């Protein structure tokens, strides 16, 4: 089975990978605040570790990977993450 990506998909994924290398827990907290979903320091660390470890799965649309977060953050935070992912995957991961 061959998977074909258009050139924009590849460039976008490379840019994301470079950004992931520089992200901090403070960036995650600021993003959460900007999106009106404040999170605790512990939740920021959990999300940070999740992103660092599983960003490729997220970029490859493996929605099931988010289940790893479900019991580690508050339900409202988890639901907000899923909502943001669903909203942005059609915009950026087509």
XYZ file of C-alpha atoms in Angstrom:
94
model
C 0.000 0.000 0.000
C 1.388 3.373 -0.956
C 0.512 6.545 0.870
C 0.882 9.714 -1.118
C 1.304 13.106 0.512
C 1.139 16.330 -1.332
C 4.134 18.574 -0.892
C 2.257 20.870 1.532
C 1.550 17.966 3.902
C 5.238 17.104 4.122
C 6.298 20.704 4.708
C 3.627 21.149 7.363
C 4.733 18.003 9.214
C 8.395 19.061 9.111
C 7.487 22.451 10.575
C 5.484 20.783 13.352
C 8.382 18.464 14.173
C 10.745 21.427 14.487
C 8.293 23.255 16.741
C 7.810 20.186 18.958
C 11.532 20.234 19.704
C 11.241 23.727 21.207
C 7.890 23.519 23.020
C 7.752 24.009 26.795
C 5.156 23.379 29.470
C 4.747 27.143 29.670
C 3.814 27.200 25.975
C 1.159 24.589 26.683
C -0.245 26.562 29.604
C -0.328 29.757 27.527
C -2.085 27.951 24.675
C -4.661 26.570 27.113
C -5.313 30.025 28.558
C -5.605 31.520 25.063
C -8.229 28.865 24.274
C -10.107 29.557 27.525
C -9.262 26.233 29.147
C -6.900 26.850 32.037
C -4.959 23.800 33.134
C -2.928 22.923 36.187
C 0.857 22.663 36.173
C 0.489 18.881 36.439
C -1.880 18.756 33.456
C 0.525 20.925 31.451
C 3.315 18.455 32.195
C 1.128 15.474 31.247
C 0.112 17.130 27.968
C 3.725 18.160 27.295
C 4.943 14.572 27.735
C 2.091 13.282 25.580
C 2.912 15.702 22.766
C 6.632 14.936 22.885
C 6.012 11.190 22.769
C 2.996 10.888 20.458
C 3.000 13.850 18.087
C 3.677 11.603 15.074
C 0.615 9.513 15.841
C -1.465 12.686 16.125
C -0.077 13.999 12.819
C -0.973 10.672 11.230
C -4.572 11.003 12.496
C -4.421 8.229 15.094
C -7.365 9.522 17.134
C -7.216 6.553 19.503
C -3.913 7.752 20.953
C -5.816 10.430 22.887
C -7.330 7.722 25.085
C -3.965 7.671 26.868
C -4.805 11.140 28.205
C -8.381 10.447 29.238
C -7.682 9.279 32.798
C -4.724 11.597 33.354
C -6.405 15.003 32.979
C -9.750 16.410 34.074
C -12.676 15.417 31.842
C -13.229 19.024 30.740
C -9.577 19.352 29.722
C -9.723 16.054 27.826
C -12.906 17.086 26.016
C -11.368 20.446 25.096
C -8.291 18.690 23.686
C -10.494 16.398 21.584
C -12.594 19.337 20.378
C -9.486 21.301 19.379
C -8.013 18.271 17.631
C -11.208 17.583 15.682
C -11.556 21.229 14.702
C -7.961 21.488 13.512
C -7.419 18.093 11.918
C -9.744 18.940 9.023
C -7.990 22.276 8.658
C -4.388 21.036 8.838
C -4.313 17.236 8.489
C -6.177 16.646 5.250
